[in-house]
CSV table of C-alpha atoms and ligand atoms in Angstrom, one decimal:
chain,number,residue,atom,x,y,z
K,1,UNK,CA,30.8,24.7,-3.8
K,2,UNK,CA,31.5,24.2,0.3
K,3,UNK,CA,29.7,23.0,2.7
K,4,UNK,CA,28.4,25.2,5.3
K,5,UNK,CA,30.4,24.3,8.5
K,6,UNK,CA,29.9,27.1,10.9
K,7,UNK,CA,27.1,24.9,11.5
K,8,UNK,CA,28.6,21.4,13.3
K,9,UNK,CA,32.1,20.5,14.2
K,10,UNK,CA,31.7,18.0,11.7
K,11,UNK,CA,29.8,20.3,8.8
K,12,UNK,CA,27.0,17.7,9.1
K,13,UNK,CA,23.5,18.6,11.5
K,14,UNK,CA,21.8,16.3,12.7
K,15,UNK,CA,18.0,17.3,11.9
K,16,UNK,CA,17.8,20.5,8.9
K,17,UNK,CA,13.9,21.4,8.8
K,18,UNK,CA,13.0,23.5,6.2
K,19,UNK,CA,10.2,25.9,6.4
K,20,UNK,CA,9.8,28.4,9.6
K,21,UNK,CA,5.6,27.6,9.7
K,22,UNK,CA,3.9,26.2,12.5
K,23,UNK,CA,4.6,22.8,11.8
K,24,UNK,CA,8.4,23.2,10.9
K,25,UNK,CA,8.9,25.6,14.4
K,26,UNK,CA,7.0,22.6,16.3
K,27,UNK,CA,9.1,19.9,14.8
K,28,UNK,CA,13.0,22.1,14.9
K,29,UNK,CA,12.0,22.7,18.9
K,30,UNK,CA,11.7,19.1,19.3
K,31,UNK,CA,14.1,17.4,17.5
K,32,UNK,CA,16.6,20.2,19.7
K,33,UNK,CA,14.7,19.8,22.5
K,34,UNK,CA,15.9,15.6,22.7
K,35,UNK,CA,19.5,16.8,22.4
K,36,UNK,CA,19.9,17.1,18.3
K,37,UNK,CA,22.2,19.8,16.8
K,38,UNK,CA,19.3,21.5,14.4
K,39,UNK,CA,19.3,23.6,11.9
K,40,UNK,CA,15.7,25.3,10.6
K,41,UNK,CA,15.9,27.1,7.4
K,42,UNK,CA,13.2,29.5,6.6
K,43,UNK,CA,13.2,31.6,3.2
K,44,UNK,CA,11.3,34.5,4.5
K,45,UNK,CA,12.8,36.9,6.8
K,46,UNK,CA,11.2,36.2,9.5
K,47,UNK,CA,9.6,33.0,10.5
K,48,UNK,CA,5.7,32.2,10.5
K,49,UNK,CA,4.3,34.7,8.4
K,50,UNK,CA,1.7,32.7,7.8
K,51,UNK,CA,0.7,31.4,11.1
K,52,UNK,CA,0.7,35.6,12.1
K,53,UNK,CA,-2.2,35.7,9.9
K,54,UNK,CA,-4.4,32.5,11.3
K,55,UNK,CA,-8.0,32.8,12.7
K,56,UNK,CA,-8.3,36.9,11.3
K,57,UNK,CA,-5.5,37.3,13.0
K,58,UNK,CA,-6.1,36.0,17.0
K,59,UNK,CA,-4.7,32.2,15.8
K,60,UNK,CA,-7.4,29.8,16.8
K,61,UNK,CA,-4.5,26.9,17.2
K,62,UNK,CA,-6.4,23.9,18.1
K,63,UNK,CA,-9.7,22.6,18.8
K,64,UNK,CA,-11.5,20.5,21.2
K,65,UNK,CA,-14.1,18.7,19.8
K,66,UNK,CA,-12.2,15.3,18.3
K,67,UNK,CA,-15.0,13.6,17.1
K,68,UNK,CA,-15.7,11.9,14.3
K,69,UNK,CA,-12.3,13.1,13.0
K,70,UNK,CA,-11.4,10.3,10.1
K,71,UNK,CA,-13.5,11.3,7.0
K,72,UNK,CA,-15.3,14.3,9.2
K,73,UNK,CA,-12.4,16.2,10.3
K,74,UNK,CA,-10.3,15.5,8.4
K,75,UNK,CA,-10.1,13.9,5.6
K,76,UNK,CA,-7.4,13.1,2.9
K,77,UNK,CA,-7.4,10.2,0.5
K,78,UNK,CA,-6.0,7.8,3.5
K,79,UNK,CA,-7.8,10.0,6.4
K,80,UNK,CA,-7.6,7.1,8.7
K,81,UNK,CA,-3.2,8.5,8.7
K,82,UNK,CA,-3.9,11.4,11.4
K,83,UNK,CA,-5.3,9.1,13.8
K,84,UNK,CA,-2.0,7.7,15.4
K,85,UNK,CA,-0.2,11.9,15.7
K,86,UNK,CA,-3.3,13.1,17.3
K,87,UNK,CA,-3.5,10.8,19.9
K,88,UNK,CA,-0.1,11.7,20.3
K,89,UNK,CA,0.1,14.9,20.7
K,90,UNK,CA,-4.0,15.6,20.2
K,91,UNK,CA,-5.4,19.5,22.1
K,92,UNK,CA,-4.5,19.0,25.5
K,93,UNK,CA,-1.0,18.0,24.7
K,94,UNK,CA,-1.4,20.9,22.3
K,95,UNK,CA,-3.3,23.7,25.3
K,96,UNK,CA,-0.5,22.3,27.4
K,97,UNK,CA,3.1,22.7,25.4
K,98,UNK,CA,1.6,25.9,24.3
K,99,UNK,CA,1.4,27.3,28.0
K,100,UNK,CA,4.8,26.0,29.0
K,101,UNK,CA,6.1,28.4,26.6
K,102,UNK,CA,4.1,31.1,27.4
K,103,UNK,CA,0.7,31.0,25.7
K,104,UNK,CA,-2.4,31.2,27.8
K,105,UNK,CA,-5.0,29.7,26.1
K,106,UNK,CA,-8.4,31.2,25.5
K,107,UNK,CA,-11.8,29.4,25.4
K,108,UNK,CA,-14.1,29.6,22.6
K,109,UNK,CA,-16.5,26.4,22.8
K,110,UNK,CA,-14.2,24.2,22.1
K,111,UNK,CA,-12.3,26.6,19.8
K,112,UNK,CA,-8.7,27.1,22.0
K,113,UNK,CA,-7.0,30.7,20.8
K,114,UNK,CA,-4.1,32.9,22.7
K,115,UNK,CA,-5.3,34.8,25.2
K,116,UNK,CA,-3.6,37.7,23.9
K,117,UNK,CA,-6.4,37.3,20.7
K,118,UNK,CA,-3.0,37.8,18.4
K,119,UNK,CA,-1.6,35.2,16.3
K,120,UNK,CA,1.9,36.5,16.0
K,121,UNK,CA,2.0,36.5,19.9
K,122,UNK,CA,1.7,32.2,19.0
K,123,UNK,CA,4.6,33.3,16.5
K,124,UNK,CA,6.6,35.2,18.8
K,125,UNK,CA,7.1,32.5,21.5
K,126,UNK,CA,7.8,29.4,19.6
K,127,UNK,CA,10.3,31.7,17.6
K,128,UNK,CA,12.1,32.6,21.2
K,129,UNK,CA,11.5,28.4,22.3
K,130,UNK,CA,13.2,28.1,18.1
K,131,UNK,CA,16.4,29.8,20.3
K,132,UNK,CA,16.0,28.9,23.7
K,133,UNK,CA,16.2,24.7,22.8
K,134,UNK,CA,19.1,26.2,20.7
K,135,UNK,CA,18.1,25.5,17.0
K,136,UNK,CA,20.3,26.9,14.6
K,137,UNK,CA,18.1,29.3,12.2
K,138,UNK,CA,19.1,30.4,8.6
K,139,UNK,CA,16.2,33.4,7.8
K,140,UNK,CA,16.1,34.4,3.9
K,141,UNK,CA,17.5,31.0,2.7
K,142,UNK,CA,15.5,29.5,0.4
K,143,UNK,CA,16.0,26.2,-0.7
K,144,UNK,CA,16.7,25.2,-4.0
K,145,UNK,CA,16.9,21.4,-4.4
K,146,UNK,CA,16.7,18.7,-1.8
K,147,UNK,CA,19.6,15.7,-2.9
K,148,UNK,CA,20.7,11.7,-1.3
K,149,UNK,CA,23.2,12.7,0.2
K,150,UNK,CA,24.5,8.8,-1.8
K,151,UNK,CA,27.9,8.0,-2.2
K,152,UNK,CA,29.7,5.4,-4.0
K,153,UNK,CA,30.5,2.1,-1.3
K,154,UNK,CA,34.2,0.9,-2.3
K,155,UNK,CA,35.5,-1.8,-1.9
K,156,UNK,CA,38.5,-2.8,1.0
K,157,UNK,CA,41.0,-2.2,-2.2
K,158,UNK,CA,38.9,1.1,-2.9
K,159,UNK,CA,38.4,0.1,-6.1
K,160,UNK,CA,34.7,0.6,-6.6
K,161,UNK,CA,32.1,-2.4,-5.4
K,162,UNK,CA,29.2,-3.7,-7.5
K,163,UNK,CA,25.8,-4.9,-6.5
K,164,UNK,CA,25.0,-8.2,-7.2
K,165,UNK,CA,23.8,-7.6,-11.1
K,166,UNK,CA,27.2,-7.8,-11.5
K,167,UNK,CA,27.5,-11.9,-11.1
K,168,UNK,CA,24.3,-12.6,-13.3
K,169,UNK,CA,26.5,-12.7,-16.2
K,170,UNK,CA,26.4,-8.6,-16.6
K,171,UNK,CA,30.2,-7.4,-17.7
K,172,UNK,CA,29.4,-3.8,-15.8
K,173,UNK,CA,26.2,-3.7,-13.3
K,174,UNK,CA,24.5,-1.3,-10.8
K,175,UNK,CA,26.8,0.5,-8.5
K,176,UNK,CA,25.7,0.0,-5.1
K,177,UNK,CA,25.5,3.3,-3.3
K,178,UNK,CA,25.4,4.4,0.7
K,179,UNK,CA,22.6,6.8,1.3
K,180,UNK,CA,24.3,9.6,4.3
K,181,UNK,CA,21.7,11.9,4.8
K,182,UNK,CA,20.8,14.8,2.3
K,183,UNK,CA,22.5,17.7,0.7
K,184,UNK,CA,20.5,21.1,0.4
K,185,UNK,CA,20.9,23.7,-1.8
K,186,UNK,CA,21.0,26.6,-1.4
K,187,UNK,CA,19.5,29.8,-4.1
K,188,UNK,CA,22.1,32.0,-5.0
K,189,UNK,CA,24.6,30.2,-3.1
K,190,UNK,CA,27.1,27.3,-3.9
K,191,UNK,CA,26.9,26.1,0.0
K,192,UNK,CA,25.9,22.9,0.6
K,193,UNK,CA,23.9,22.4,4.0
K,194,UNK,CA,24.2,18.7,5.1
K,195,UNK,CA,22.1,17.0,7.1
K,196,UNK,CA,21.6,13.7,8.6
K,197,UNK,CA,18.1,13.5,9.0
K,198,UNK,CA,15.9,16.0,7.0
K,199,UNK,CA,12.4,17.4,7.3
K,200,UNK,CA,10.1,18.8,5.0
K,201,UNK,CA,7.9,21.2,6.5
K,202,UNK,CA,7.7,23.3,3.5
K,203,UNK,CA,3.7,23.1,4.1
K,204,UNK,CA,1.0,23.7,0.2
K,205,UNK,CA,0.6,25.7,-2.0
K,206,UNK,CA,-1.8,27.2,-0.2
K,207,UNK,CA,-0.9,31.8,0.2
K,208,UNK,CA,2.0,31.8,-1.9
K,209,UNK,CA,3.1,35.0,-0.3
K,210,UNK,CA,3.1,33.0,2.5
K,211,UNK,CA,6.5,31.6,1.0
K,212,UNK,CA,4.7,28.5,0.9
K,213,UNK,CA,4.8,27.6,-2.5
K,214,UNK,CA,5.0,23.8,-3.2
K,215,UNK,CA,8.4,23.3,-2.9
K,216,UNK,CA,8.3,20.0,-1.4
K,217,UNK,CA,6.1,18.3,-3.6
K,218,UNK,CA,8.6,18.8,-6.3
K,219,UNK,CA,11.5,17.2,-4.0
K,220,UNK,CA,9.3,14.7,-2.5
K,221,UNK,CA,7.9,13.4,-5.7
K,222,UNK,CA,12.3,13.5,-7.2
K,223,UNK,CA,13.1,11.4,-4.4
K,224,UNK,CA,10.4,8.7,-4.7
K,225,UNK,CA,7.7,10.0,-3.3
K,226,UNK,CA,3.8,9.7,-4.9
K,227,UNK,CA,1.5,13.1,-4.9
K,228,UNK,CA,-2.0,13.4,-4.5
K,229,UNK,CA,-3.5,16.2,-6.8
K,230,UNK,CA,-3.4,19.6,-5.2
K,231,UNK,CA,-6.1,21.8,-4.8
K,232,UNK,CA,-7.6,25.1,-3.1
K,233,UNK,CA,-9.4,24.0,0.4
K,234,UNK,CA,-11.1,25.8,3.0
K,235,UNK,CA,-12.0,28.9,0.3
K,236,UNK,CA,-15.3,30.3,-1.5
K,237,UNK,CA,-16.7,29.2,-5.2
K,238,UNK,CA,-17.7,30.4,-8.1
K,239,UNK,CA,-21.2,29.8,-9.3
K,240,UNK,CA,-23.0,31.0,-13.1
K,241,UNK,CA,-25.6,32.9,-13.3
K,242,UNK,CA,-25.6,37.4,-12.5
K,243,UNK,CA,-28.1,36.8,-9.5
K,244,UNK,CA,-25.5,36.6,-6.9
K,245,UNK,CA,-24.7,40.4,-7.9
K,246,UNK,CA,-28.0,41.0,-6.7
K,247,UNK,CA,-27.0,39.0,-3.3
K,248,UNK,CA,-24.2,40.1,-2.7
K,249,UNK,CA,-23.7,41.2,1.2
K,250,UNK,CA,-26.0,39.1,1.7
K,251,UNK,CA,-25.2,36.8,4.9
K,252,UNK,CA,-27.8,33.9,6.4
K,253,UNK,CA,-28.3,30.6,7.5
K,254,UNK,CA,-28.0,27.9,5.1
K,255,UNK,CA,-28.0,23.6,4.7
K,256,UNK,CA,-25.2,22.8,1.6
K,257,UNK,CA,-25.3,19.5,-0.2
K,258,UNK,CA,-22.4,19.1,-2.4
K,259,UNK,CA,-23.6,16.7,-6.0
K,260,UNK,CA,-21.3,15.8,-8.4
K,261,UNK,CA,-22.4,14.5,-11.3
K,262,UNK,CA,-25.8,13.4,-9.4
K,263,UNK,CA,-24.1,12.0,-6.7
K,264,UNK,CA,-24.4,13.4,-2.8
K,265,UNK,CA,-20.4,13.9,-1.3
K,266,UNK,CA,-20.9,15.8,1.7
K,267,UNK,CA,-23.2,18.5,3.2
K,268,UNK,CA,-23.1,21.3,6.1
K,269,UNK,CA,-25.0,24.0,7.6
K,270,UNK,CA,-23.5,27.2,8.6
K,271,UNK,CA,-24.4,30.7,8.2
K,272,UNK,CA,-24.2,31.3,4.4
K,273,UNK,CA,-22.3,34.2,3.4
K,274,UNK,CA,-23.7,34.9,-0.6
K,275,UNK,CA,-20.9,37.1,-2.8
K,276,UNK,CA,-21.3,39.2,-6.4
K,277,UNK,CA,-19.6,35.8,-8.0
K,278,UNK,CA,-21.3,32.7,-5.8
K,279,UNK,CA,-20.9,31.6,-2.2
K,280,UNK,CA,-18.3,32.3,0.4
K,281,UNK,CA,-18.5,31.3,4.3
K,282,UNK,CA,-17.4,28.8,6.7
K,283,UNK,CA,-20.1,26.2,5.7
K,284,UNK,CA,-19.1,27.0,2.1
K,285,UNK,CA,-15.0,26.6,3.0
K,286,UNK,CA,-16.4,23.3,4.3
K,287,UNK,CA,-16.8,22.0,0.7
K,288,UNK,CA,-14.9,23.7,-1.1
K,289,UNK,CA,-12.4,20.5,-1.3
K,290,UNK,CA,-15.5,18.7,-3.0
K,291,UNK,CA,-16.3,21.1,-5.3
K,292,UNK,CA,-12.7,21.3,-5.9
K,293,UNK,CA,-11.9,17.3,-6.6
K,294,UNK,CA,-15.1,17.3,-9.0
K,295,UNK,CA,-14.3,20.2,-10.9
K,296,UNK,CA,-10.5,19.1,-10.6
K,297,UNK,CA,-12.0,15.5,-13.2
K,298,UNK,CA,-14.3,17.6,-15.2
K,299,UNK,CA,-17.7,16.8,-13.6
K,300,UNK,CA,-20.7,18.6,-12.7
K,301,UNK,CA,-20.1,20.4,-9.6
K,302,UNK,CA,-24.2,21.7,-7.9
K,303,UNK,CA,-24.1,22.8,-4.4
K,304,UNK,CA,-27.8,22.6,-3.8
K,305,UNK,CA,-28.7,25.3,-0.3
K,306,UNK,CA,-31.9,25.6,1.7
K,307,UNK,CA,-32.7,28.3,2.9
K,308,UNK,CA,-34.5,28.1,5.4
K,309,UNK,CA,-33.6,24.7,7.4
K,310,UNK,CA,-34.1,26.4,11.4
K,311,UNK,CA,-38.2,25.9,8.9
K,312,UNK,CA,-38.3,22.2,7.3
K,313,UNK,CA,-35.8,20.6,4.6
K,314,UNK,CA,-39.0,19.8,2.8
K,315,UNK,CA,-40.1,21.0,0.2
K,316,UNK,CA,-44.0,20.3,0.7
K,317,UNK,CA,-43.9,21.3,4.4
K,318,UNK,CA,-42.3,24.7,2.5
K,319,UNK,CA,-45.0,24.6,0.3
K,320,UNK,CA,-47.6,24.1,2.8
K,321,UNK,CA,-45.5,27.0,5.2
K,322,UNK,CA,-46.5,29.6,2.4
K,323,UNK,CA,-49.4,28.6,1.7
K,324,UNK,CA,-50.6,29.4,5.0
K,325,UNK,CA,-48.3,32.8,5.5
K,326,UNK,CA,-49.7,33.6,2.1
K,327,UNK,CA,-53.3,33.5,4.1
K,328,UNK,CA,-52.0,35.5,6.4
K,329,UNK,CA,-49.9,38.5,4.6
K,330,UNK,CA,-53.0,38.4,1.4
K,331,UNK,CA,-53.4,41.9,2.2
K,332,UNK,CA,-49.4,42.3,1.2
K,333,UNK,CA,-47.7,42.4,-2.5
K,334,UNK,CA,-45.6,39.4,-3.0
K,335,UNK,CA,-42.1,42.9,-2.8
K,336,UNK,CA,-43.0,42.1,0.3
K,337,UNK,CA,-43.7,38.5,1.4
K,338,UNK,CA,-40.2,37.7,2.1
K,339,UNK,CA,-40.0,40.4,4.6
K,340,UNK,CA,-39.2,39.6,8.4
K,341,UNK,CA,-38.8,36.2,6.7
K,342,UNK,CA,-35.7,35.6,4.4
K,343,UNK,CA,-32.8,38.5,3.9
K,344,UNK,CA,-34.8,41.3,1.8
K,345,UNK,CA,-32.7,40.6,-1.5
K,346,UNK,CA,-32.1,37.4,-0.7
K,347,UNK,CA,-35.9,37.5,-1.0
K,348,UNK,CA,-35.7,39.6,-4.5
K,349,UNK,CA,-33.9,37.5,-5.9
K,350,UNK,CA,-36.1,34.3,-5.2
K,351,UNK,CA,-38.9,36.1,-6.7
K,352,UNK,CA,-36.8,37.2,-9.8
K,353,UNK,CA,-35.6,33.8,-10.4
K,354,UNK,CA,-39.4,31.9,-10.5
K,355,UNK,CA,-41.1,34.8,-13.0
K,356,UNK,CA,-43.2,36.9,-9.6
K,357,UNK,CA,-44.1,40.1,-10.1
K,358,UNK,CA,-43.4,42.3,-7.2
K,359,UNK,CA,-46.4,44.2,-7.8
K,360,UNK,CA,-48.3,41.1,-7.4
K,361,UNK,CA,-51.0,41.3,-4.6
K,362,UNK,CA,-50.1,38.0,-2.4
K,363,UNK,CA,-53.3,36.8,-2.7
K,364,UNK,CA,-53.9,36.3,-6.7
K,365,UNK,CA,-49.9,33.9,-6.4
K,366,UNK,CA,-50.8,31.2,-7.4
K,367,UNK,CA,-49.8,27.3,-7.1
K,368,UNK,CA,-47.3,26.6,-9.2
K,369,UNK,CA,-45.7,29.9,-8.0
K,370,UNK,CA,-45.6,29.0,-4.5
K,371,UNK,CA,-44.1,25.6,-5.8
K,372,UNK,CA,-42.0,27.4,-7.5
K,373,UNK,CA,-40.8,29.6,-4.4
K,374,UNK,CA,-40.9,26.8,-2.6
K,375,UNK,CA,-38.1,24.5,-4.7
K,376,UNK,CA,-36.3,27.3,-4.5
K,377,UNK,CA,-36.2,28.1,-0.7
K,378,UNK,CA,-35.0,24.7,-0.1
K,379,UNK,CA,-33.5,23.6,-2.8
K,380,UNK,CA,-31.9,26.3,-5.0
K,381,UNK,CA,-28.8,25.1,-7.4
K,382,UNK,CA,-25.8,26.7,-7.0
K,383,UNK,CA,-24.1,25.7,-9.9
K,384,UNK,CA,-19.8,25.6,-9.8
K,385,UNK,CA,-17.6,26.9,-12.2
K,386,UNK,CA,-14.6,26.8,-10.0
K,387,UNK,CA,-13.1,27.4,-6.8
K,388,UNK,CA,-11.3,30.8,-5.3
K,389,UNK,CA,-7.8,30.1,-6.2
K,390,UNK,CA,-5.0,28.9,-4.3
K,391,UNK,CA,-4.2,32.7,-3.5
K,392,UNK,CA,-7.4,32.9,-1.1
K,393,UNK,CA,-7.2,29.3,0.4
K,394,UNK,CA,-6.5,28.4,3.7
K,395,UNK,CA,-5.5,25.1,3.0
K,396,UNK,CA,-4.7,22.7,0.6
K,397,UNK,CA,-6.0,19.4,0.1
K,398,UNK,CA,-3.5,17.0,-1.1
K,399,UNK,CA,0.1,16.8,-0.4
K,400,UNK,CA,2.0,14.0,-0.2
K,401,UNK,CA,0.5,10.0,-0.4
K,402,UNK,CA,0.1,9.3,4.0
K,403,UNK,CA,0.6,5.1,2.5
K,404,UNK,CA,4.5,6.0,1.7
K,405,UNK,CA,4.7,7.7,5.5
K,406,UNK,CA,4.7,6.3,8.7
K,407,UNK,CA,2.5,7.7,11.2
K,408,UNK,CA,3.5,6.8,14.1
K,409,UNK,CA,7.7,8.9,13.4
K,410,UNK,CA,6.6,10.2,9.5
K,411,UNK,CA,8.8,9.3,8.0
K,412,UNK,CA,9.3,7.8,4.6
K,413,UNK,CA,8.4,4.8,4.0
K,414,UNK,CA,10.7,4.7,0.9
K,415,UNK,CA,13.6,7.1,1.7
K,416,UNK,CA,14.9,6.6,4.9
K,417,UNK,CA,16.0,9.9,6.7
K,418,UNK,CA,13.5,11.9,5.4
K,419,UNK,CA,10.5,12.9,7.5
K,420,UNK,CA,7.8,15.2,6.8
K,421,UNK,CA,4.8,17.2,8.7
K,422,UNK,CA,2.2,19.6,8.2
K,423,UNK,CA,0.4,21.4,4.7
K,424,UNK,CA,2.2,19.2,2.7
K,425,UNK,CA,1.0,15.9,3.5
K,426,UNK,CA,-2.2,14.6,1.7
K,427,UNK,CA,-4.4,15.8,5.2
K,428,UNK,CA,-6.6,18.6,4.9
K,429,UNK,CA,-8.6,19.4,8.0
K,430,UNK,CA,-11.7,21.4,8.7
K,431,UNK,CA,-11.6,25.0,9.8
K,432,UNK,CA,-11.5,25.4,13.5
K,433,UNK,CA,-8.2,25.2,14.8
K,434,UNK,CA,-8.1,21.2,13.0
K,435,UNK,CA,-4.6,22.5,10.7
K,436,UNK,CA,-3.1,24.4,13.2
K,437,UNK,CA,-3.5,20.9,15.0
K,438,UNK,CA,-2.6,18.8,12.5
K,439,UNK,CA,0.5,21.1,12.0
K,440,UNK,CA,1.4,20.6,16.0
K,441,UNK,CA,0.2,16.9,16.6
K,442,UNK,CA,2.6,15.9,12.9
K,443,UNK,CA,5.6,18.7,14.0
K,444,UNK,CA,5.5,17.4,17.5
K,445,UNK,CA,6.4,13.5,16.4
K,446,UNK,CA,8.1,14.4,13.3
K,447,UNK,CA,10.9,16.2,15.0
K,448,UNK,CA,10.9,13.2,18.7
K,449,UNK,CA,11.0,11.0,15.6
K,450,UNK,CA,13.9,12.4,13.1
K,451,UNK,CA,16.2,13.0,16.6
K,452,UNK,CA,16.0,10.0,18.5
X,501,FAD,C1,-5.5,33.2,6.1
X,501,FAD,C2,-5.2,31.9,6.6
X,501,FAD,C3,-6.2,31.8,7.9
X,501,FAD,C4,-5.2,30.3,8.7
X,501,FAD,N1,-6.7,30.0,9.5
X,501,FAD,C5,-6.1,29.3,10.6
X,501,FAD,C6,-7.0,28.5,11.7
X,501,FAD,O1,-6.7,30.0,12.7
X,501,FAD,N2,-6.7,27.5,12.5
X,501,FAD,C7,-6.0,26.5,11.9
X,501,FAD,O2,-5.9,25.3,12.4
X,501,FAD,N3,-4.9,26.8,10.5
X,501,FAD,C8,-5.6,28.2,9.8
X,501,FAD,N4,-4.7,28.3,9.0
X,501,FAD,C9,-4.6,27.1,8.1
X,501,FAD,C10,-3.0,26.7,9.2
X,501,FAD,O3,-2.3,28.1,8.9
X,501,FAD,C11,-2.2,26.0,7.7
X,501,FAD,O4,-2.4,24.9,8.0
X,501,FAD,C12,-0.9,25.9,8.3
X,501,FAD,O5,0.0,27.3,8.9
X,501,FAD,C13,0.1,25.1,7.5
X,501,FAD,O6,1.3,24.8,8.9
X,501,FAD,P1,3.1,24.5,7.7
X,501,FAD,O7,3.7,24.4,9.1
X,501,FAD,O8,2.7,23.0,8.0
X,501,FAD,O9,3.3,25.2,6.4
X,501,FAD,P2,3.3,27.1,6.2
X,501,FAD,O10,2.2,27.9,8.0
X,501,FAD,O11,3.3,27.4,5.2
X,501,FAD,O12,5.2,27.1,6.7
X,501,FAD,C14,5.7,26.4,5.5
X,501,FAD,C15,7.3,27.4,6.0
X,501,FAD,O13,7.6,26.8,4.8
X,501,FAD,C16,8.6,27.6,4.2
X,501,FAD,N5,9.5,27.3,2.8
X,501,FAD,C17,8.7,27.0,1.6
X,501,FAD,N6,9.5,26.5,0.5
X,501,FAD,C18,11.2,26.9,1.1
X,501,FAD,C19,12.1,26.6,0.8
X,501,FAD,N7,12.2,26.2,-1.0
X,501,FAD,N8,12.7,27.1,1.6
X,501,FAD,C20,13.0,27.7,2.8
X,501,FAD,N9,11.5,28.2,2.9
X,501,FAD,C21,10.4,27.0,2.7
X,501,FAD,C22,7.3,28.8,3.8
X,501,FAD,O14,8.1,29.6,3.7
X,501,FAD,C23,6.9,29.2,4.9
X,501,FAD,O15,7.4,29.4,5.9
X,501,FAD,C24,-5.1,29.6,8.4
X,501,FAD,C25,-4.6,30.1,7.1
X,501,FAD,C26,-4.8,30.6,6.5
X,501,FAD,C27,-4.0,30.9,4.8
């Protein structure tokens, strides 16, 4: 086994960053800018594989709406953790920082994209800056294991020194160790990388084909950290029932309310997409972490959908509205009752679920049938079976327990010299640029702190 020595004269880098994703590139650039000798290691042959796919290829890299951050836009067991990093390096700073490397902002409301509308240009600009700032890089290099570089402390006679336990009646005590940075083992290679400080920016398990396979979780656990269970977040939800097939492709405005064991845990409004297996679209992505955790705990999870949120949330009011509509359209058949009000496919399914024949004259609709339709319209119960897997999730909820990390520096409270940045931490943002902003904020802080 040999130490990679070509990196610095001593064979040790000041800061090693594992993962050339959004957070890792930001951290490496910042650490190098303040003068540290930085090595950035990435398993893929190209950097920013996931970043290049963001925002439908356009990269929604931040969002100026920073209201209701804690528990609203940023979630986790300890969402307050996100406050300090986001205050230190928030969206305005991110926009200016990116202008500094050539990315001009394009604003769509509060959502910020590169003016080129190309996620690939964000990757290229970051990578150019990685190189320009003097970061040394190892692409196509999979780190297999991360260890503390512990050397046994020796006394001046050259003999092994033992801890004070020896003085408490034990013949052989516990050896004391001096921690001197980290050793990084490379897959398929005997070389070892030696680093004084280490930033883990290996992402989560979401979309593993981009290189994010959760390796950082395993190393962190071995180093003493606890993990909040990880579940897919920002993903679609599979639901029970064959009727979804008949609604596949429908897009409709809706209000969603997630109940876990009967208790409301989240609500969201927006354009719902119905698929042949269940529900999708931005509002479903936003609530999916709650569904995933509920199902993980083997609880009953349902999403109640109001298909007419612009008219009313109340069953009684919708009932009144339907009654009046039925009077107006008394000359029609029920098959046309929803025409011009709801998507036709959706209307047909509601009729089917209420056992109402499409040929029934609207004038013959009974009070009971009208109530059943109203209930289905305002409070359609989607029984959740599972969320789409990590392969299809835009991010993961869970990760490194943030109670064990200092939000001012991103340094581990348990392992000196170990830092975290990005999605590896137990902070997940909602859709809209919040996850990338988290990568920039945490990466910026970790890079500066590790180099300091
Ligand atoms: C389809 C899609 C669209 C998205 N769109 C948006 C959006 O528009 N706006 C937004 O804010 N967020 C978006 N996100 C979420 C956002 O992309 C992520 O939250 C963010 O990229 C996470 O950055 P990261 O640097 O923490 O992790 P990653 O980008 O996952 O980077 C981790 C890197 O570490 C490397 N790595 C892992 N293990 C090892 C190892 N053992 N050795 C060496 N290297 C390793 C990986 O190869 C990877 O390159 C989207 C996500 C997806 C999947």
